[in-house]
Tab-separated table of C-alpha atoms and ligand atoms in Angstrom:
chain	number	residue	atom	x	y	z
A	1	UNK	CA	1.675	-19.678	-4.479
A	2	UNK	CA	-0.375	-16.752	-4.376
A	3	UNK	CA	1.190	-12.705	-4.115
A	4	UNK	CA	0.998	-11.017	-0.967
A	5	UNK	CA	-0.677	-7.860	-2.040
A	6	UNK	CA	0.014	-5.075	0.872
A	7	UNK	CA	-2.631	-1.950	0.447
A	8	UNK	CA	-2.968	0.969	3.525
A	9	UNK	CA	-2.854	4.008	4.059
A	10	UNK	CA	0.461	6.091	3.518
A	11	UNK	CA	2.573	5.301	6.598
A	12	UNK	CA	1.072	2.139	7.551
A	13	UNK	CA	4.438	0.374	7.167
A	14	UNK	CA	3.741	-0.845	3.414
A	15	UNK	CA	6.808	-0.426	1.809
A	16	UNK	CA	8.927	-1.348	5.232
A	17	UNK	CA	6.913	-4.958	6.068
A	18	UNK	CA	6.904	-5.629	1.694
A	19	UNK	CA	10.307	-5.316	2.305
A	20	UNK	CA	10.827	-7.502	5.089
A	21	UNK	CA	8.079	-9.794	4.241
A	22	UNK	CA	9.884	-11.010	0.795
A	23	UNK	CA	13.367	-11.314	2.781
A	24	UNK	CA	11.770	-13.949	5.595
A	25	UNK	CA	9.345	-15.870	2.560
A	26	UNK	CA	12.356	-15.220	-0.054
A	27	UNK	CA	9.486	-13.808	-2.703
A	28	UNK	CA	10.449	-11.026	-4.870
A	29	UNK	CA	9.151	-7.814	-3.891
A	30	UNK	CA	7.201	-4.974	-6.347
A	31	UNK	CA	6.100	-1.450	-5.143
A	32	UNK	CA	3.477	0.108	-7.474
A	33	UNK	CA	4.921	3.321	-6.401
A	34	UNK	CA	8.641	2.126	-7.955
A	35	UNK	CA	6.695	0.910	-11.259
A	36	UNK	CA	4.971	4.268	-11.514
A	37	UNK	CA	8.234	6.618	-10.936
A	38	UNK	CA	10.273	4.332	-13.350
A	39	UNK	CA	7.892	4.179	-15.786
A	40	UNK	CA	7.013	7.669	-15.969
A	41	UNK	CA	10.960	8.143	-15.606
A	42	UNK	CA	9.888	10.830	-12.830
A	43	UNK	CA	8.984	10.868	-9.044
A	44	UNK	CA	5.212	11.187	-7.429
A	45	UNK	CA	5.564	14.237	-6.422
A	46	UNK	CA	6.427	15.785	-9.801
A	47	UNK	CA	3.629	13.503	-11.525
A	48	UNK	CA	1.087	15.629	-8.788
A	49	UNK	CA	2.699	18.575	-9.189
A	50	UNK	CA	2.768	18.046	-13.718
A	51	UNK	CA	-0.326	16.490	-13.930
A	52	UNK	CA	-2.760	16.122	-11.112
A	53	UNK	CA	-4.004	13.103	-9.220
A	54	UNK	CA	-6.060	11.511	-11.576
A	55	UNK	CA	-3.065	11.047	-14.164
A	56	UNK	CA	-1.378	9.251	-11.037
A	57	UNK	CA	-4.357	7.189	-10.695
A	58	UNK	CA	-4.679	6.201	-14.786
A	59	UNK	CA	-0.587	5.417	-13.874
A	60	UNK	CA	-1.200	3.438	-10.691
A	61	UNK	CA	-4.175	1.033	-12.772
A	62	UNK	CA	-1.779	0.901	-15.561
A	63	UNK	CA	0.916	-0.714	-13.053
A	64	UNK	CA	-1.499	-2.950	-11.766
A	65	UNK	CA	-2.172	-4.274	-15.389
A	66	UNK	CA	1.687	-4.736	-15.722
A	67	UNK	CA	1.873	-7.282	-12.622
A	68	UNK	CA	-1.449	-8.830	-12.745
A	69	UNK	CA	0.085	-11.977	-14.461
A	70	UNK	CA	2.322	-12.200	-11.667
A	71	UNK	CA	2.626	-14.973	-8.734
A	72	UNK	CA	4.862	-15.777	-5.736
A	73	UNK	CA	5.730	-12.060	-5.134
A	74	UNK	CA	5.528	-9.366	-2.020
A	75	UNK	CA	3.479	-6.296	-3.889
A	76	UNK	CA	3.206	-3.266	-1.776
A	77	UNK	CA	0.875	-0.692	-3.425
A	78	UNK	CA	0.333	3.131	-3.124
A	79	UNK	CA	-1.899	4.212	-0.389
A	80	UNK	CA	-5.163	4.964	-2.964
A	81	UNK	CA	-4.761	1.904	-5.245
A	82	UNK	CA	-8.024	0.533	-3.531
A	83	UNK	CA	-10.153	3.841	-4.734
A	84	UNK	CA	-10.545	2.139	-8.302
A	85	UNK	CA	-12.484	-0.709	-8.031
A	86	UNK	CA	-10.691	-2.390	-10.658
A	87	UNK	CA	-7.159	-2.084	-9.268
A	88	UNK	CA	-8.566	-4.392	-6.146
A	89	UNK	CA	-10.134	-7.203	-8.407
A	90	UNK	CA	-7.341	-7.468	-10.300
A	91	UNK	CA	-4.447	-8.043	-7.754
A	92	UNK	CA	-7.332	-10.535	-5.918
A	93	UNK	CA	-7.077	-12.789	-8.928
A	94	UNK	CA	-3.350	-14.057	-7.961
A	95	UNK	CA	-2.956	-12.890	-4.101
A	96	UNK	CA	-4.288	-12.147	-1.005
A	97	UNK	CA	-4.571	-8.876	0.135
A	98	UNK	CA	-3.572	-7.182	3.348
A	99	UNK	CA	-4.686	-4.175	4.549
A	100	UNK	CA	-2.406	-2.306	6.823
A	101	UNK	CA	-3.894	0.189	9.434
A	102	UNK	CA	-2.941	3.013	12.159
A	103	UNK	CA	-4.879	5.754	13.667
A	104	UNK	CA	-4.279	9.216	11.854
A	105	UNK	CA	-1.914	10.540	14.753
A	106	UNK	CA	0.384	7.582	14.661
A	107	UNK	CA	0.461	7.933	10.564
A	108	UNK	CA	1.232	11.594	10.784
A	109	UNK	CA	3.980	10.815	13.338
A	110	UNK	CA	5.539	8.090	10.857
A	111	UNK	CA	5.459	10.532	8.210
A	112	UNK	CA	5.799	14.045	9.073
A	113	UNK	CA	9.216	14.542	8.848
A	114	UNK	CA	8.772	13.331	4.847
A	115	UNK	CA	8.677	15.206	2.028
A	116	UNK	CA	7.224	12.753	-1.115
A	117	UNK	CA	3.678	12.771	0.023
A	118	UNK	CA	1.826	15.523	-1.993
A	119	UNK	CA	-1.527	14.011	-0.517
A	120	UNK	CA	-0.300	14.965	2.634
A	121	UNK	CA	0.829	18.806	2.584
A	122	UNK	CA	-2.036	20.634	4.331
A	123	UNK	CA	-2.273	22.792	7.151
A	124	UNK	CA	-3.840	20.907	9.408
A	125	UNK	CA	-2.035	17.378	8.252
A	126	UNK	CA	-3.865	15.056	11.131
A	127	UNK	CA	-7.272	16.330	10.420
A	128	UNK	CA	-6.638	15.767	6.549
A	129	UNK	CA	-5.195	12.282	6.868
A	130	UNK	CA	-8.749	11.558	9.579
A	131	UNK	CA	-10.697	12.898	6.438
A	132	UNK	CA	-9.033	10.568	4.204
A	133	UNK	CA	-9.517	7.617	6.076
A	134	UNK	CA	-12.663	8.359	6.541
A	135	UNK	CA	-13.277	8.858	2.880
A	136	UNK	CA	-11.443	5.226	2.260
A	137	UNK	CA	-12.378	3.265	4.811
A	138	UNK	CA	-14.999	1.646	2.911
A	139	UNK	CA	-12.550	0.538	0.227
A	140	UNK	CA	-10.082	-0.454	2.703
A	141	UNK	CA	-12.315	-3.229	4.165
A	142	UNK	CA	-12.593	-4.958	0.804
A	143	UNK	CA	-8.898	-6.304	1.740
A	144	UNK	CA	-9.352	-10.288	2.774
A	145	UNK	CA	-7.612	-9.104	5.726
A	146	UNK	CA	-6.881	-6.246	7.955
A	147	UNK	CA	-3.747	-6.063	10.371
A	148	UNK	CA	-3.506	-3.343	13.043
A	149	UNK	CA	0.072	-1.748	13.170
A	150	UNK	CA	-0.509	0.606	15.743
A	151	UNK	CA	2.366	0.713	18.547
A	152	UNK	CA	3.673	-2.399	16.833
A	153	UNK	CA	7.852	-2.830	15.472
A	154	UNK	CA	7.637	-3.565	11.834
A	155	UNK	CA	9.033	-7.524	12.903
A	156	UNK	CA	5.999	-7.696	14.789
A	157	UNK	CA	3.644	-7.197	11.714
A	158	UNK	CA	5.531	-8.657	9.375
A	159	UNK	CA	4.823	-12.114	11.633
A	160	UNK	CA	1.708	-11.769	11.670
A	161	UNK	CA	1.079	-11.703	8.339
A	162	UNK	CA	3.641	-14.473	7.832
A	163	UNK	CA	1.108	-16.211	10.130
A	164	UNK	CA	-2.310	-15.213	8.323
A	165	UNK	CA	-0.401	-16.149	4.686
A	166	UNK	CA	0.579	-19.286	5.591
A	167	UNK	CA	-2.999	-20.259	7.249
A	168	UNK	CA	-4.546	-19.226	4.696
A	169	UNK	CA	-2.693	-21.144	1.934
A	170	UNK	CA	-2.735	-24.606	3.675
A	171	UNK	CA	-6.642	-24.383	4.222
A	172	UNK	CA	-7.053	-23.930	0.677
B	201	S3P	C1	-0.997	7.973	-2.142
B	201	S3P	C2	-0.058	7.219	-1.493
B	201	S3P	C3	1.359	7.198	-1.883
B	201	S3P	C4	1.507	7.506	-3.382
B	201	S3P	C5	0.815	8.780	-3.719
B	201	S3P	C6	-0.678	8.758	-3.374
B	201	S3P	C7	-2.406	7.981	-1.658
B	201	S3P	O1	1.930	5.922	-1.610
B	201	S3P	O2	0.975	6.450	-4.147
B	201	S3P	O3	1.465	9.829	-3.038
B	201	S3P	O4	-3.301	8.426	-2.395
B	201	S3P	O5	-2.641	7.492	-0.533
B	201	S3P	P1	2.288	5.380	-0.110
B	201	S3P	O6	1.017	4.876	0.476
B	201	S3P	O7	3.266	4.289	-0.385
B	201	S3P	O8	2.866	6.544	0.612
């Protein structure tokens, strides 16, 4: 049985449907995010704040290596895992991926009254998180599938992606 891989951007629902998703399909469920912090024995936003984004991102392809051997889990990754090309091809090898998506005013209302996003502190935070997308969307679309979350209860995705999963594995 192949992983589910969940990618997005950051208040798509990642971590909430990974969590749900491996309580319905009873998979174990990994967030790259968790890996990172408890590797690095410290949270995101101290890793930005030490080191800068690119030491994240050498973190986040170095927590993809850790799981790539893994099957049969729920693996909900940070919202710019798909800006290495690597990090993509590697969790395709065992799963299929999912991308989550939401327009940027519905993400900054999910998120704004959060604090662990460095990404996302700006003074204009909708325009920056429209930029972003904008800037990703390309690597976004390399997911084998893309589920719209806008307006939509967390159960609601979650069952649809129950649905897609289990489509997809009994056509293969
Ligand atoms: C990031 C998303 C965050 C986290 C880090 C960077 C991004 O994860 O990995 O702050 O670049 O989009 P979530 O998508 O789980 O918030």
């Amino acid at each position: 049985m192949p992983n589910i891989i969940l990618v997005g951007f950051m208040g798509t629902g990642k971590t909430s449907v990974g969590r749900r998703l491996s309580r319905c399909l009873e998979m174990p469920y990994l967030d790259t995010d968790e890996i990172i912090e408890q590797s690095a024995g410290r949270c995101i936003t101290d890793i930005f704040a030490q080191h800068g984004e690119s030491y994240f991102r050498e973190l986040e392809s170095e927590a993809v290596q850790k799981i790539s051997g893994l099957d049969k889990h729920v693996i909900s990754t940070g919202g710019g895992i798909v800006l290495r090309a690597g990090n993509l091809e590697i969790l395709k090898r065992n799963g299929l991926v999912f991308c989550l998506t939401a327009t940027s005013e519905e993400i900054w209302a999910r998120v704004k009254n959060e604090t662990h996003r460095p990404l996302l502190k700006a003074p204009e935070p909708v325009e920056k998180i429209r930029k972003m997308l904008e800037a990703r969307e390309a690597y976004y679309a390399l997911a084998d599938y893309t589920i719209q979350t806008d307006g939509l209860p967390i159960e609601q995705v979650t069952d649809e992606v129950i649905e897609v999963f289990q489509n997809a594995i009994n056509s293969r």
